[in-house]
Short mmCIF file of N, CA and C in Angstrom, two decimals:
data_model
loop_
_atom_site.label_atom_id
_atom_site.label_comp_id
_atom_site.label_asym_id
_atom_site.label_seq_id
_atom_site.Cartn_x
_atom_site.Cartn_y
_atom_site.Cartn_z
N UNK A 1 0.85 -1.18 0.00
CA UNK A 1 0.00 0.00 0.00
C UNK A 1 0.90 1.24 0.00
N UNK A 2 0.55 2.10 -0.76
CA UNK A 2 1.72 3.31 -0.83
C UNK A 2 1.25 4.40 -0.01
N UNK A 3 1.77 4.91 0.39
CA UNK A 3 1.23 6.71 0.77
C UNK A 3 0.46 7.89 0.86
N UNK A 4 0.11 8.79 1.00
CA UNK A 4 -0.32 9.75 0.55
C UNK A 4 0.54 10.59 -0.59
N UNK A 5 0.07 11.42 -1.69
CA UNK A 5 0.88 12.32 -2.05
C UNK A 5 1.08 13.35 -1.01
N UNK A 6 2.52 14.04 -0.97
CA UNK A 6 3.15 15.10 -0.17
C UNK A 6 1.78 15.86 -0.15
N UNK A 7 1.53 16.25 1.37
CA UNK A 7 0.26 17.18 1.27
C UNK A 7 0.51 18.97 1.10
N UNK A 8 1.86 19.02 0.99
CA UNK A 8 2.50 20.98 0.50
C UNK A 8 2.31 20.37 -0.54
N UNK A 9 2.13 19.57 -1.82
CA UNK A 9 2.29 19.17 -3.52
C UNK A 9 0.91 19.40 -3.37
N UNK A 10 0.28 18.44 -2.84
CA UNK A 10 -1.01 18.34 -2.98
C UNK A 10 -1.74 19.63 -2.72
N UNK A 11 -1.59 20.21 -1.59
CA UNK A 11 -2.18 21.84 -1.46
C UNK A 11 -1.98 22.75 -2.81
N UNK A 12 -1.05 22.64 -3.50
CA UNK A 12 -0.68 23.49 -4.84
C UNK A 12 -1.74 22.96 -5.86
N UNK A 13 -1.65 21.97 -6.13
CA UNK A 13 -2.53 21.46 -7.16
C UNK A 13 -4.12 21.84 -7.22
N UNK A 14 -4.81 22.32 -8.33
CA UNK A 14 -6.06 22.80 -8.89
C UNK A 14 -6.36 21.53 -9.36
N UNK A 15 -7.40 20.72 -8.73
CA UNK A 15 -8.02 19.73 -9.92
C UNK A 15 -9.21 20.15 -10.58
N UNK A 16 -9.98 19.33 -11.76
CA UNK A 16 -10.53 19.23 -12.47
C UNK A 16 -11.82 18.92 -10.98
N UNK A 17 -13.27 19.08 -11.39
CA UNK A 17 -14.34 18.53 -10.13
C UNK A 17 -14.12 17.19 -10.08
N UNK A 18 -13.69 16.62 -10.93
CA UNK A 18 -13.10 14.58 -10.69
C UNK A 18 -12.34 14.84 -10.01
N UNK A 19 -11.17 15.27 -9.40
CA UNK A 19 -10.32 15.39 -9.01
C UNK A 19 -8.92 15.08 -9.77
N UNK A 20 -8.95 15.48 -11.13
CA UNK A 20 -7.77 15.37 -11.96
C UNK A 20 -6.89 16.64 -12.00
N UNK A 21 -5.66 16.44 -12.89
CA UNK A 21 -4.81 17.18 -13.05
C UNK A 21 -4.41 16.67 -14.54
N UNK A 22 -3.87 17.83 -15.29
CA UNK A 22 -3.69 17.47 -16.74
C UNK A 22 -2.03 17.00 -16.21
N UNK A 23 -1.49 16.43 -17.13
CA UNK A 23 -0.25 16.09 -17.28
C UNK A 23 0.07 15.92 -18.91
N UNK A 24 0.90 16.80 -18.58
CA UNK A 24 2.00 16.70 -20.53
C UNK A 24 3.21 16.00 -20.20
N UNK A 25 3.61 15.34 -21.16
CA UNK A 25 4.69 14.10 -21.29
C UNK A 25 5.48 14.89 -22.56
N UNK A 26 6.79 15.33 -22.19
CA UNK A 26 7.26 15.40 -23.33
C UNK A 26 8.81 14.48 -23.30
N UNK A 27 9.39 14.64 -24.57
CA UNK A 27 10.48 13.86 -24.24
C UNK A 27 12.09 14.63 -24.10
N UNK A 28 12.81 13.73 -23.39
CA UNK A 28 14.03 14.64 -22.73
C UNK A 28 14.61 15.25 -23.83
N UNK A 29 15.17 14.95 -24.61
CA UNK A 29 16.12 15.18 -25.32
C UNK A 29 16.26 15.67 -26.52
N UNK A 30 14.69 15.35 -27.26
CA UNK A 30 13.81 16.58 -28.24
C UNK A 30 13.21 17.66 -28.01
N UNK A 31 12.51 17.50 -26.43
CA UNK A 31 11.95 18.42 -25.89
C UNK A 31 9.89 18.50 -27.30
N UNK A 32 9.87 17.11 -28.01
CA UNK A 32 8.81 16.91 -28.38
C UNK A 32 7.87 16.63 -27.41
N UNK A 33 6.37 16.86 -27.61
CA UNK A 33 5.50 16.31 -26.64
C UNK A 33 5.19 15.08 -27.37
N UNK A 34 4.84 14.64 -26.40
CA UNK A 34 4.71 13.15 -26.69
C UNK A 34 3.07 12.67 -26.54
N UNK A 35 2.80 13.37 -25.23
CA UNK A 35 1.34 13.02 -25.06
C UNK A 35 0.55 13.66 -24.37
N UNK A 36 -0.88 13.69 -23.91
CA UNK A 36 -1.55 14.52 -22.80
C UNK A 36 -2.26 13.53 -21.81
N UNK A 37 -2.45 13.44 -20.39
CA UNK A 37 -3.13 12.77 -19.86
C UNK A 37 -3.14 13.02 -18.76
N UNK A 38 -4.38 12.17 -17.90
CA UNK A 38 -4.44 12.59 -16.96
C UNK A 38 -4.02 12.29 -15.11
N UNK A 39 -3.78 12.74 -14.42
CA UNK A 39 -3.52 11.89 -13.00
C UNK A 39 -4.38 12.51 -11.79
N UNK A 40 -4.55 11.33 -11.14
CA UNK A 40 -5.25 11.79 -9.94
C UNK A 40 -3.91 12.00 -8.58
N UNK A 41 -4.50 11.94 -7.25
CA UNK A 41 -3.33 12.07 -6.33
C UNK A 41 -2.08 10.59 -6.50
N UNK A 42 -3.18 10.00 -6.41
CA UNK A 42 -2.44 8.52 -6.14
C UNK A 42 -1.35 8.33 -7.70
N UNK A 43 -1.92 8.65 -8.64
CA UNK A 43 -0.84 8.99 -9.75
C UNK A 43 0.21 9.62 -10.11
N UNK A 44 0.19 10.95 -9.23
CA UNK A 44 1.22 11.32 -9.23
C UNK A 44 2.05 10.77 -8.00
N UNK A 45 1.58 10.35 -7.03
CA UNK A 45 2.31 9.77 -5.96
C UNK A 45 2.75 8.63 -6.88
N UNK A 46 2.87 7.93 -7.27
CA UNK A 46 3.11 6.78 -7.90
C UNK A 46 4.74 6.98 -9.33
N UNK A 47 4.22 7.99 -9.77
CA UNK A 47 5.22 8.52 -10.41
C UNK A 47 6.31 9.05 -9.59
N UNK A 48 5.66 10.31 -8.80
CA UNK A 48 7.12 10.37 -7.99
C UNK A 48 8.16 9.53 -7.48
N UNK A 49 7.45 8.88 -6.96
CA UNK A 49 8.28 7.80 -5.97
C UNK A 49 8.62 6.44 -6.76
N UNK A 50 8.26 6.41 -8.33
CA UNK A 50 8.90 5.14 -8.54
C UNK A 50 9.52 5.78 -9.63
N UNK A 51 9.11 6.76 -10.72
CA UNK A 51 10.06 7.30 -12.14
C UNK A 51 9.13 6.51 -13.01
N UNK A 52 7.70 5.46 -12.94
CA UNK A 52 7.42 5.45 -13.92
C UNK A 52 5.92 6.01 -14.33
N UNK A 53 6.09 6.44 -15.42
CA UNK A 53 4.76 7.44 -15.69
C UNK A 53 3.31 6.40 -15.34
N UNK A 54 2.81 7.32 -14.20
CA UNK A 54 1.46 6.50 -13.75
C UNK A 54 0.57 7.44 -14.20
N UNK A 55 -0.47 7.39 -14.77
CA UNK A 55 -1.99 8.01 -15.24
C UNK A 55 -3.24 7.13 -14.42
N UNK A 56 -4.13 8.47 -14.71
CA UNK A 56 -5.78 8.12 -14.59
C UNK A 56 -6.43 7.84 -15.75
N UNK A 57 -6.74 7.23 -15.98
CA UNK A 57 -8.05 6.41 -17.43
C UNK A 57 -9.19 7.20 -16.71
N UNK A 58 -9.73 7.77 -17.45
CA UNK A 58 -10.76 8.13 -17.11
C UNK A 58 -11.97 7.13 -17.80
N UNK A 59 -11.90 7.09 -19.18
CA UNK A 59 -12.83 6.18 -19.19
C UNK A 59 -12.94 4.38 -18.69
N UNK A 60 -11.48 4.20 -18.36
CA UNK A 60 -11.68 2.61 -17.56
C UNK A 60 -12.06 3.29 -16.01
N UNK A 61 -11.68 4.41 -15.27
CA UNK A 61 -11.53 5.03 -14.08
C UNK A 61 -10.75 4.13 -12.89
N UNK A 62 -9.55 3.97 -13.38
CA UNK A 62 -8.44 3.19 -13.01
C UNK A 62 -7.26 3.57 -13.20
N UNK A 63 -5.93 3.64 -12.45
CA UNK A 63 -4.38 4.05 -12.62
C UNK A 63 -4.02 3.04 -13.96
N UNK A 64 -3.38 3.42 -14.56
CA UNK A 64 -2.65 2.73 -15.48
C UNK A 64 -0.87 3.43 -15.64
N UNK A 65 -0.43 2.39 -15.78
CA UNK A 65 1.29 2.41 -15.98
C UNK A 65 1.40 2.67 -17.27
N UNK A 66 1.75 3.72 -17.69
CA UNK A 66 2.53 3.77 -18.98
C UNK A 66 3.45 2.75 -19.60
N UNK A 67 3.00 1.93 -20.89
CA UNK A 67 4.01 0.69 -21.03
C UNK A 67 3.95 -0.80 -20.47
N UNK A 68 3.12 -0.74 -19.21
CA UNK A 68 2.66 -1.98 -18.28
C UNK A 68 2.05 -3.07 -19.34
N UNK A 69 1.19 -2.98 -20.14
CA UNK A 69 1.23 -3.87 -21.17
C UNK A 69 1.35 -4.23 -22.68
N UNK A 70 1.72 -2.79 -23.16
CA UNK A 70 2.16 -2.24 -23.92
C UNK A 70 3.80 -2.55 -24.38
N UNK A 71 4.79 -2.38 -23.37
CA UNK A 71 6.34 -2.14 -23.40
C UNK A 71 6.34 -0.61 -23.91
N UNK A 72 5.83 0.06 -24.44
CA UNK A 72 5.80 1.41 -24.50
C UNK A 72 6.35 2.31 -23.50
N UNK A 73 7.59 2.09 -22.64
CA UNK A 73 7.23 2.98 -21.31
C UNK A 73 7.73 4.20 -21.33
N UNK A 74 7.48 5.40 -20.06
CA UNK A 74 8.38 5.98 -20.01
C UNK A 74 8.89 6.19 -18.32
N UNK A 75 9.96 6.64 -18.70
CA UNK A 75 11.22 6.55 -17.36
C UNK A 75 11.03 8.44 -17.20
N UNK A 76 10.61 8.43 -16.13
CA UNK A 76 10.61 10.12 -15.45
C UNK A 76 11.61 10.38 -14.96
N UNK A 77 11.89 11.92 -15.79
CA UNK A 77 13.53 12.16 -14.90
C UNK A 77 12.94 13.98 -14.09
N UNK A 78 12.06 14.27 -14.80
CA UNK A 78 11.59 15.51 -14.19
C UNK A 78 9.98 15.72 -14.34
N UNK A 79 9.53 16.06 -13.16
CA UNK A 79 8.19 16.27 -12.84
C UNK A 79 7.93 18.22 -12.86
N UNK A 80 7.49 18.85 -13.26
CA UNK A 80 7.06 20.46 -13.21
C UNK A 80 5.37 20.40 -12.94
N UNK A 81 5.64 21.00 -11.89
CA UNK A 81 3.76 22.06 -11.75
C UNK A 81 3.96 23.75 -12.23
N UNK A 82 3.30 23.82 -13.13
CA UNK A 82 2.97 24.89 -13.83
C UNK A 82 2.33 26.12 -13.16
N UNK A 83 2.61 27.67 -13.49
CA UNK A 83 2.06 28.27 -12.37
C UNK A 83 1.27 28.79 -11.38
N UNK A 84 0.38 27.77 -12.65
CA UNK A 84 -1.14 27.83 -11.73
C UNK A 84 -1.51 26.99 -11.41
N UNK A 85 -0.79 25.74 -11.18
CA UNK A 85 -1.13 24.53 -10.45
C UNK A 85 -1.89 23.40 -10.73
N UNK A 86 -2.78 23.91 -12.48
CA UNK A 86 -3.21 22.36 -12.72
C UNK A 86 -2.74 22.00 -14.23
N UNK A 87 -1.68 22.25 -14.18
CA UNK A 87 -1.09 21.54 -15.27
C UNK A 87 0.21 21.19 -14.48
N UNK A 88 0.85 19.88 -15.04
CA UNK A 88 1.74 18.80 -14.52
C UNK A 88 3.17 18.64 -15.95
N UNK A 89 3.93 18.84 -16.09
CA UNK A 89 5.03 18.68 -17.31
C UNK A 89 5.84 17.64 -16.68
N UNK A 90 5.78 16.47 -17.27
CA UNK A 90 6.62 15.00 -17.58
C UNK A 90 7.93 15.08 -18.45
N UNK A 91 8.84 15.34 -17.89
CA UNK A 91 10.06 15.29 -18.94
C UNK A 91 10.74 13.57 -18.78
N UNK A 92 10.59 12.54 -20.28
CA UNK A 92 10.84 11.35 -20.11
C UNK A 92 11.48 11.03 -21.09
N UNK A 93 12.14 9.68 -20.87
CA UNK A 93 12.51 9.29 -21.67
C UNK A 93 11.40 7.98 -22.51
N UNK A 94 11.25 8.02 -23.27
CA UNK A 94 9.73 7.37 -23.78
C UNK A 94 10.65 6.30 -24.61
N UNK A 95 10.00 4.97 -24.71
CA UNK A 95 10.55 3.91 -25.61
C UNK A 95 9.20 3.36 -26.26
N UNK A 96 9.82 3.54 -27.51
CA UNK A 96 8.26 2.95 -28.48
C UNK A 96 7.50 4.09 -28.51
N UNK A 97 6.56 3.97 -28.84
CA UNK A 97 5.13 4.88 -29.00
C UNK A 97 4.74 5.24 -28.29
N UNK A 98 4.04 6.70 -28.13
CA UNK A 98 3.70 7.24 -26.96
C UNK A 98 2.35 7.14 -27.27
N UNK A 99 1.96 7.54 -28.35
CA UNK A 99 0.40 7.16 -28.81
C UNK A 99 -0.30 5.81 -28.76
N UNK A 100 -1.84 5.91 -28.36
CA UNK A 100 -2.00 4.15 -28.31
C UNK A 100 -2.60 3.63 -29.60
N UNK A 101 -1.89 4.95 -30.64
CA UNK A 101 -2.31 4.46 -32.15
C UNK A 101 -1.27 3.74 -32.83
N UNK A 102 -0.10 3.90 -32.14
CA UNK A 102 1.13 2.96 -32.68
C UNK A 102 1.87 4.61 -33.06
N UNK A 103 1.69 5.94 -33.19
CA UNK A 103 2.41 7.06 -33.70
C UNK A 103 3.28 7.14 -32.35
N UNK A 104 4.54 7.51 -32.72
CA UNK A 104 5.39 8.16 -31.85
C UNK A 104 5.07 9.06 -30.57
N UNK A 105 4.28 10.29 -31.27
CA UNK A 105 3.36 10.82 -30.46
C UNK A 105 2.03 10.96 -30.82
N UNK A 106 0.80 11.55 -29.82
CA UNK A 106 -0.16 12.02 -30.38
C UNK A 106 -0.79 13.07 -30.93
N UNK A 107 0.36 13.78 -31.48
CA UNK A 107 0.32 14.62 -32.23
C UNK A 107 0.87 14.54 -33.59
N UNK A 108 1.05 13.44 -34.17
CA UNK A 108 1.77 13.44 -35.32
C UNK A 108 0.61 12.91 -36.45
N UNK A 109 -0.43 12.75 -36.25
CA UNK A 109 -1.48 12.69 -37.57
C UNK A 109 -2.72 13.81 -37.98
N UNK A 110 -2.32 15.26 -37.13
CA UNK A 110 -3.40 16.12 -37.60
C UNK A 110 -3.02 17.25 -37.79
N UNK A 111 -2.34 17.90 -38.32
CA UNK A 111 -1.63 19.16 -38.64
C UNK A 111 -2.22 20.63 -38.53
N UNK A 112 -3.48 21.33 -37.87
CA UNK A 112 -4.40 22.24 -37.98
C UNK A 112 -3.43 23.42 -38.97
N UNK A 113 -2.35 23.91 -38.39
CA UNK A 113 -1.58 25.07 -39.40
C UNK A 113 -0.56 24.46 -39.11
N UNK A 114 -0.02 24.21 -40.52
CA UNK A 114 1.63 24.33 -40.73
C UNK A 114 2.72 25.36 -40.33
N UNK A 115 3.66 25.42 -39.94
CA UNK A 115 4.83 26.80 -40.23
C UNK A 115 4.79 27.26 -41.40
N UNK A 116 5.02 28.23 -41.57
CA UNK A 116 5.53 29.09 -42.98
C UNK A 116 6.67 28.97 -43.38
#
């Protein structure tokens, strides 16, 4: 049985009325995003304390491990709360697909505006 999340972390954080928090995943060393999702307390407690990216499913409404059955994972080397407290930045190292479409990320099949 694990913990509470830190309750000074937890006091900062704005959730969603579910009690979520957005979380962005990007990756270390491109500094690409990789993905968007979501965590509850116990998720980010879970990440902190182990390095591997834990989420909320909202539609299963269950923790899920990034990669747990997949092999997709990612390894957390930096956690950021943003300055208003409900956004979460994942800096990882991601193996395989971050998308659960098989794309790298989930942003790589819809282009709204190009660069010039």
């Amino acid at each position: 049985m694990s913990t509470p999340l830190d309750p000074a972390v937890s006091a900062r954080l704005k959730r969603t009325p579910d009690g979520l928090v957005c979380a962005v995943a990007q990756q270390r060393d491109t500094r690409e995003v990789l993905m968007v999702a979501w965590m509850d307390d116990e998720a980010l407690h879970r990440t902190l304390t182990t390095r591997r990216a834990t989420y909320y499913s909202r539609s299963r409404q269950q923790l899920w491990v990034k990669g747990e059955t997949s092999g997709h994972t990612q390894y957390v080397h930096e956690v950021r709360l943003d300055c208003d407290g409900d956004t979460l930045l994942l800096i990882v190292d991601q193996v395989g697909a971050a998308c659960h479409t098989g794309d790298r990320t989930c942003f790589d099949a819809t282009v709204l505006l190009a660069g010039e």
